[in-house]
Coordinates of C-alpha atoms and ligand atoms in Angstrom, one line a residue:
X1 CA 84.9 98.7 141.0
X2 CA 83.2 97.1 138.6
X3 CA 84.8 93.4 138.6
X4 CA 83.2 93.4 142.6
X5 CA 79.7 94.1 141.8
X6 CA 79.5 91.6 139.3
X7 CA 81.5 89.1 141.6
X8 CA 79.1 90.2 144.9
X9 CA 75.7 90.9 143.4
X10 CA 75.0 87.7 142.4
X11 CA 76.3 86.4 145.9
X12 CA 74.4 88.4 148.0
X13 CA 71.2 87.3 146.4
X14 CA 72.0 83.9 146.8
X15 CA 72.3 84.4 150.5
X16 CA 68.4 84.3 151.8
X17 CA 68.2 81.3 150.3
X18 CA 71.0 79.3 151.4
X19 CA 70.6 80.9 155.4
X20 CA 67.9 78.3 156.7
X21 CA 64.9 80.7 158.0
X22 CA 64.7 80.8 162.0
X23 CA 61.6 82.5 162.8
X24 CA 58.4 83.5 160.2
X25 CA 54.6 84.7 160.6
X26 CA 51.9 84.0 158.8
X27 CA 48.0 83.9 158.2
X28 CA 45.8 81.4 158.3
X29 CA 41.8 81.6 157.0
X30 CA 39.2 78.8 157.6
X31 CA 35.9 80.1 155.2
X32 CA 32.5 78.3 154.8
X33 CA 32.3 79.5 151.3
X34 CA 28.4 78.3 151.2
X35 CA 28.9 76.5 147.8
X36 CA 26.3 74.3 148.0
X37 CA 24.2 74.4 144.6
X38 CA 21.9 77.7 144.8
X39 CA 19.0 75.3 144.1
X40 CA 19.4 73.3 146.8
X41 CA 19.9 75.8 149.0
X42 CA 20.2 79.8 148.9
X43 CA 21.9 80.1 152.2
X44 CA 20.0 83.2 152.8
X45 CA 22.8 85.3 151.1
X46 CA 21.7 87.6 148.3
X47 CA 23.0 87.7 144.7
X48 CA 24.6 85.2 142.9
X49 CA 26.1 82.6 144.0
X50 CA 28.9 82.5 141.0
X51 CA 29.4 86.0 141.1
X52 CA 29.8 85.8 144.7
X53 CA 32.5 83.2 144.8
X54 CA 34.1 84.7 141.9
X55 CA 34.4 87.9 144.4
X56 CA 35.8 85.6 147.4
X57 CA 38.2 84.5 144.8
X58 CA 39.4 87.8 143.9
X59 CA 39.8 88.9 147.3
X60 CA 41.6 85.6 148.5
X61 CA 44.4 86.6 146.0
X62 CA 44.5 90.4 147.4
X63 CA 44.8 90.1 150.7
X64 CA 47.3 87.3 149.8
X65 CA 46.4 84.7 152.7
X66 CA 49.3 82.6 153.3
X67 CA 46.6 79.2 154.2
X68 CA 43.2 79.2 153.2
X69 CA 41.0 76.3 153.6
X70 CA 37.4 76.1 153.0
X71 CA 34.2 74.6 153.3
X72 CA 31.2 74.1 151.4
X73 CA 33.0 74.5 148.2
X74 CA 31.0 72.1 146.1
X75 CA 29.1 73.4 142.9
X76 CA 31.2 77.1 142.5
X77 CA 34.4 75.6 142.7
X78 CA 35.6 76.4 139.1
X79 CA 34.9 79.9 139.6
X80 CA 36.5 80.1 143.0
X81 CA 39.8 78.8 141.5
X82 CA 39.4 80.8 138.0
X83 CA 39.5 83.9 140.2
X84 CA 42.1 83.0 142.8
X85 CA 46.1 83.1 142.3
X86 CA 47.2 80.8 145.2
X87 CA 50.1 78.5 144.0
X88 CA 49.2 75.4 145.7
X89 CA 45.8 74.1 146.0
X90 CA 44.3 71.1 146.5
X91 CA 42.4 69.2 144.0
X92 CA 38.5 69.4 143.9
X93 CA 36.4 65.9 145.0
X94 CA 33.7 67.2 143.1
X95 CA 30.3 69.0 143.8
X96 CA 27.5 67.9 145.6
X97 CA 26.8 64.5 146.5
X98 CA 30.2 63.5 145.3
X99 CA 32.4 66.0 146.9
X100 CA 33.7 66.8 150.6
X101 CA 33.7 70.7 149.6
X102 CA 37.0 71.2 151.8
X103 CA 39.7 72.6 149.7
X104 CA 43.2 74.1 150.5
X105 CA 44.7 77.2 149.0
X106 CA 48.3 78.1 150.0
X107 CA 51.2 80.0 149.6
X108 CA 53.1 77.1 150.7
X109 CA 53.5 73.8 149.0
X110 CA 52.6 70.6 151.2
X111 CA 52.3 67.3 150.9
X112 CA 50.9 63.9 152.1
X113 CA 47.5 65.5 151.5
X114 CA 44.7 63.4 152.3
X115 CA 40.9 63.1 152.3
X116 CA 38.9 61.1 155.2
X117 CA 35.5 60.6 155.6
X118 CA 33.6 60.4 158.4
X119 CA 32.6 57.3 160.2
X120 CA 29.0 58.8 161.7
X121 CA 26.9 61.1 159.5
X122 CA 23.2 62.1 160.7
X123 CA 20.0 62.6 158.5
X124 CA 17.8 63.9 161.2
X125 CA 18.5 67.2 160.4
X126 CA 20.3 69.3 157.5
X127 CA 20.8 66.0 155.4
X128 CA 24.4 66.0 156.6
X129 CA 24.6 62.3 154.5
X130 CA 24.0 63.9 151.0
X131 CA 27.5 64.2 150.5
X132 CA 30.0 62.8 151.6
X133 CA 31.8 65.2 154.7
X134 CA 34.9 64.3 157.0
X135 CA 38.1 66.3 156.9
X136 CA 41.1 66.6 155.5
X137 CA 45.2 66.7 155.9
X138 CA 48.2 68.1 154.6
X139 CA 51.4 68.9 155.7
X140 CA 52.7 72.5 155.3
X141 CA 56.3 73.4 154.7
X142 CA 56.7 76.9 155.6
X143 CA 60.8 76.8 155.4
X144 CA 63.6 75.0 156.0
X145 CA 62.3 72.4 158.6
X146 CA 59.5 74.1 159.4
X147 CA 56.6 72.1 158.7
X148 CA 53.3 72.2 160.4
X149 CA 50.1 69.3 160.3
X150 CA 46.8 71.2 158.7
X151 CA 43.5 69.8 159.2
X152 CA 40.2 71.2 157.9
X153 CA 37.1 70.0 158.7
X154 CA 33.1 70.0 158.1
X155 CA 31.4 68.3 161.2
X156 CA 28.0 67.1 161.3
X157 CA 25.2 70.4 161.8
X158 CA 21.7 70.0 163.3
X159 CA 20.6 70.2 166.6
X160 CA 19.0 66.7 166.7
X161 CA 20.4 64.3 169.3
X162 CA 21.7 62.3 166.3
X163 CA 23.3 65.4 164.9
X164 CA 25.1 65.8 168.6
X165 CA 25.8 62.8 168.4
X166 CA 27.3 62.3 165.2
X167 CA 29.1 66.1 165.6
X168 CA 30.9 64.9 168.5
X169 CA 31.6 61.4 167.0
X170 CA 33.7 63.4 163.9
X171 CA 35.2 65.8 166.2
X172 CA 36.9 62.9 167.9
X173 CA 37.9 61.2 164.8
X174 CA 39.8 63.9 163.9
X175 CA 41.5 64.1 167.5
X176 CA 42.2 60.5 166.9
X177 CA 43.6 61.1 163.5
X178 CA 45.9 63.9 164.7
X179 CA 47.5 61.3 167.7
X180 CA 47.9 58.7 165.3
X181 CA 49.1 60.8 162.5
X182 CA 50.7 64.5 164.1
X183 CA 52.9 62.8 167.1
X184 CA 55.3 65.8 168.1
X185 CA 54.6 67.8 165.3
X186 CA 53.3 71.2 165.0
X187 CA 49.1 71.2 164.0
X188 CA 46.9 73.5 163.1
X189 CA 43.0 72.5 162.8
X190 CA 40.7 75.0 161.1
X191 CA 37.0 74.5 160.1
X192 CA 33.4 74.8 160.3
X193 CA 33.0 72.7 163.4
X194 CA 29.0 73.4 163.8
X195 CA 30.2 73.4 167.4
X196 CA 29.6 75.9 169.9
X197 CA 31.0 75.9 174.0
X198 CA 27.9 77.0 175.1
X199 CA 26.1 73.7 173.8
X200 CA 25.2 71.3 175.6
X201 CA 26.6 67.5 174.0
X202 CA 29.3 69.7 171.9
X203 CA 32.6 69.1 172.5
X204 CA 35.1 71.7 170.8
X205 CA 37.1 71.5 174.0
X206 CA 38.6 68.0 172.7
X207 CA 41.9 69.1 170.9
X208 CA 42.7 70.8 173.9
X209 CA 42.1 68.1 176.5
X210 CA 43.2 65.0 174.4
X211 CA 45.7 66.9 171.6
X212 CA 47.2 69.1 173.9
X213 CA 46.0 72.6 171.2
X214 CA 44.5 75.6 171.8
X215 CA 41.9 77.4 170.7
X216 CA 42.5 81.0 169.2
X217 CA 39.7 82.3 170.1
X218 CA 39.9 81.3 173.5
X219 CA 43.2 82.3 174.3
X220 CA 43.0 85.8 172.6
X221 CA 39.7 86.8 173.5
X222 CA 39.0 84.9 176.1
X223 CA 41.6 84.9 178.3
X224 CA 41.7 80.9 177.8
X225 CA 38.1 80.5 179.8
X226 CA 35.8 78.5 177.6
X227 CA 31.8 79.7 177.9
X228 CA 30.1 77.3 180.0
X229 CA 28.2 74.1 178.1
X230 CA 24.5 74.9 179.2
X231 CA 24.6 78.8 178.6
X232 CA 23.2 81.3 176.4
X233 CA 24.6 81.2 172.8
X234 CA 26.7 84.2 172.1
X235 CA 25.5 84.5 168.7
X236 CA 27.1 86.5 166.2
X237 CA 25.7 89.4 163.4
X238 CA 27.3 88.1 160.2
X239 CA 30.1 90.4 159.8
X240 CA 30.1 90.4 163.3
X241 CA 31.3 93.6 164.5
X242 CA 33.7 91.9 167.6
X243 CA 35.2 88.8 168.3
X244 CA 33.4 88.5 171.7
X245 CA 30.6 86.2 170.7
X246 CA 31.3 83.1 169.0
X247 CA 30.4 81.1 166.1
X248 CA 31.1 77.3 165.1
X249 CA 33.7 78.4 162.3
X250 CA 37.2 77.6 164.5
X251 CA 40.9 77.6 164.6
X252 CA 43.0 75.3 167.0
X253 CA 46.7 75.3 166.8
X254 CA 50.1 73.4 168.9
X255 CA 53.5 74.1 168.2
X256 CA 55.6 70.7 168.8
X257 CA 59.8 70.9 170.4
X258 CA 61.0 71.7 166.9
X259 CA 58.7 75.1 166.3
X260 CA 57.1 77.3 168.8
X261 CA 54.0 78.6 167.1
X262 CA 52.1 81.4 168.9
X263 CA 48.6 83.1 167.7
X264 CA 48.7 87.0 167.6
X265 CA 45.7 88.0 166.4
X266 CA 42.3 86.8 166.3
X267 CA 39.4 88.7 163.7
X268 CA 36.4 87.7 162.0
X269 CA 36.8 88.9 158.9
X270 CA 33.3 88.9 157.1
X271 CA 34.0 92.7 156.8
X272 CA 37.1 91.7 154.5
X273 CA 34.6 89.7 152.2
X274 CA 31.6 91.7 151.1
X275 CA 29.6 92.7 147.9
X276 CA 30.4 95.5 146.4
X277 CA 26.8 96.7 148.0
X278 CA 28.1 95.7 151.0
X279 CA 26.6 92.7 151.5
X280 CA 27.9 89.2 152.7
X281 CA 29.6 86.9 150.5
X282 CA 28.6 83.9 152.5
X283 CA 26.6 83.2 155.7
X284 CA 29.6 82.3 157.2
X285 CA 32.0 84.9 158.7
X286 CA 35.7 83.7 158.1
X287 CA 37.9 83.8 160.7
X288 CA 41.0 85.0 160.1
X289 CA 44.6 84.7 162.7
X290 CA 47.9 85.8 162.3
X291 CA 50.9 83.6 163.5
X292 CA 53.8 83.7 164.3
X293 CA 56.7 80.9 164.6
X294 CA 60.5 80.1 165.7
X295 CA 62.3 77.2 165.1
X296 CA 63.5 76.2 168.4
Ligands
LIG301 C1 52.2 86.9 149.6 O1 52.5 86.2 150.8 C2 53.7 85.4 150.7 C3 53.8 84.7 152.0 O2 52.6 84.0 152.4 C4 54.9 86.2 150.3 O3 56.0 85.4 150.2 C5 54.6 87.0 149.0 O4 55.7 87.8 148.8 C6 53.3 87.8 149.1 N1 53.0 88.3 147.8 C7 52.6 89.6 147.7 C8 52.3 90.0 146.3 O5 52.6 90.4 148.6
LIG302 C1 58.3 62.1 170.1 O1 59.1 62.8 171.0 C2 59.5 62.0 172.1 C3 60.2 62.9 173.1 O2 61.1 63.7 172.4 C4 60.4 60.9 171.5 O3 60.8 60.1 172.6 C5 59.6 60.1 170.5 O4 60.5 59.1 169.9 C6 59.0 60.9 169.4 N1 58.1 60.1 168.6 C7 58.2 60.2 167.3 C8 57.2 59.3 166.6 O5 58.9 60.9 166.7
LIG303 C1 29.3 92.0 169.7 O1 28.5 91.9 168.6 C2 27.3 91.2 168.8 C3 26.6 91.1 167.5 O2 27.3 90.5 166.6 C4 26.4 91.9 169.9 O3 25.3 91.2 170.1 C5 27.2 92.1 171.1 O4 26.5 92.9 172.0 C6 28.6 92.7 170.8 N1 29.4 92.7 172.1 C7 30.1 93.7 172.5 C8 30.8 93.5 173.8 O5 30.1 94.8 172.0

């Protein structure tokens, strides 16, 4: 009796680990974390900023997000890691002007992480050429053979033909990036796309059409039917209180022929991400969507 428990124990508990993994979920959070340097600019959220991003810290680690990536994390970003408990995560490139303000927190370690800038920037409007945007990638081992492309990304904002033009110009930079870089694997985009359907000049539909992703949003909410270019916004209270209207904060995803990879849920989840008075952390709403995937 009590030769086989020490003879089995031990081999049982080496048995998840040696079974490769077939199928796994997880959840996957893109943030604008409105870091930019209170200063500069207020972002028209109440209290302070460090305190704040302490806070979205804190809650990163408690509702344990398997992928985080964010936006906008420039001049807070020592706080924002101080508070946080995420095992891998990506390096800072500094605060404003130096930095991109995209960063990566994970449960999952990845590699071949990289930082690109964009090729257009635009002035005009919202000084989108103060510091130096563009996106990122990395690529995500979730198990055994299970590895999945991440992008995040800051595109241009303002309403400016310039800005259009420029927005539309990094959106397909990143499209590019993804066929030269992501051929037949699995890719998830997230980011704070300043893009909207209902624009006019905006074109979110791209890694759909030319990567061959969808939109989570879309297909969850939507029924796949994007709102027409040319209509009314479908603006969004921060929290926002449904997922019917929309906002440029996004999440596209493909699986590839080695792993399926389905959305399940779809939520904005400024609600999640409050002051302790209740009010917002940032004046972004995350967006927040479960996955699920099988190797095939
Ligand atoms: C957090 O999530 C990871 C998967 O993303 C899981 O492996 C881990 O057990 C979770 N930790 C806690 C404390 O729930
Ligand atoms: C992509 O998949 C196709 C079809 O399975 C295959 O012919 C091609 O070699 C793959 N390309 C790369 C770069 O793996
Ligand atoms: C969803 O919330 C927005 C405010 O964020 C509101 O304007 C809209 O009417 C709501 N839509 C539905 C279907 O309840």
């Amino acid at each position: 009796m009590h030769s086989f428990s020490i003879i089995l124990l031990p081999l049982l508990s080496l048995l998840p680990s040696t079974i490769s993994q077939t199928s796994g979920t997880f959840n996957a959070m893109t943030f604008n974390v409105a870091g930019l340097p209170a200063i500069l600019n207020d972002n028209g959220v109440p209290g302070d900023k460090t305190a704040n991003t302490a806070r979205i810290g804190q809650l990163f680690t408690q509702y344990n997000i398997s992928l985080i990536q964010v936006q906008e994390d420039f001049n807070y970003h020592a706080t924002l890691y101080a508070n946080d408990k995420h095992p891998y995560r990506t390096a800072t490139s500094g605060g404003v002007p130096f930095g991109s303000g995209l960063n990566t927190l994970s449960n999952y370690e990845f590699t071949d992480f990289a930082r690109v800038k964009w090729n257009t920037c635009s002035n005009i409007d919202s000084a989108d050429c103060l510091t130096p945007k563009g996106f990122t990638f990395m690529r995500v081992k979730f198990a055994e053979g299970v590895s999945i492309d991440a992008y995040n990304l800051h595109a241009d904002a303002g309403t400016t033909a310039a800005d259009t033009t420029a927005r539309a110009s990094n959106l397909r930079q990143v499209s590019d990036y993804i066929t030269a870089h992501s051929i037949n694997n699995s890719v998830l985009v997230f980011g704070d796309s300043n893009s909207r359907y209902t624009r006019t000049g905006d074109i979110p539909s791209i890694f759909s059409t030319a990567n061959g992703m969808k939109d989570a949003w879309l297909e969850l909410v939507r029924g796949g039917v994007a709102p027409q270019a040319g209509t009314d916004a479908l603006l969004c209270d921060n929290p926002s209180p449904n997922t019917t209207c929309e906002t440029v904060d996004k999440m596209w995803y493909r699986g590839s022929s080695a792993v399926e990879l389905q959305a399940q849920k779809f939520q904005y989840a400024g609600n999640m991400f409050l002051q302790e008075n209740g009010d917002v952390l940032s004046d972004h709403d995350p967006v927040l969507v479960d996955f699920a995937w099988t190797k095939v």
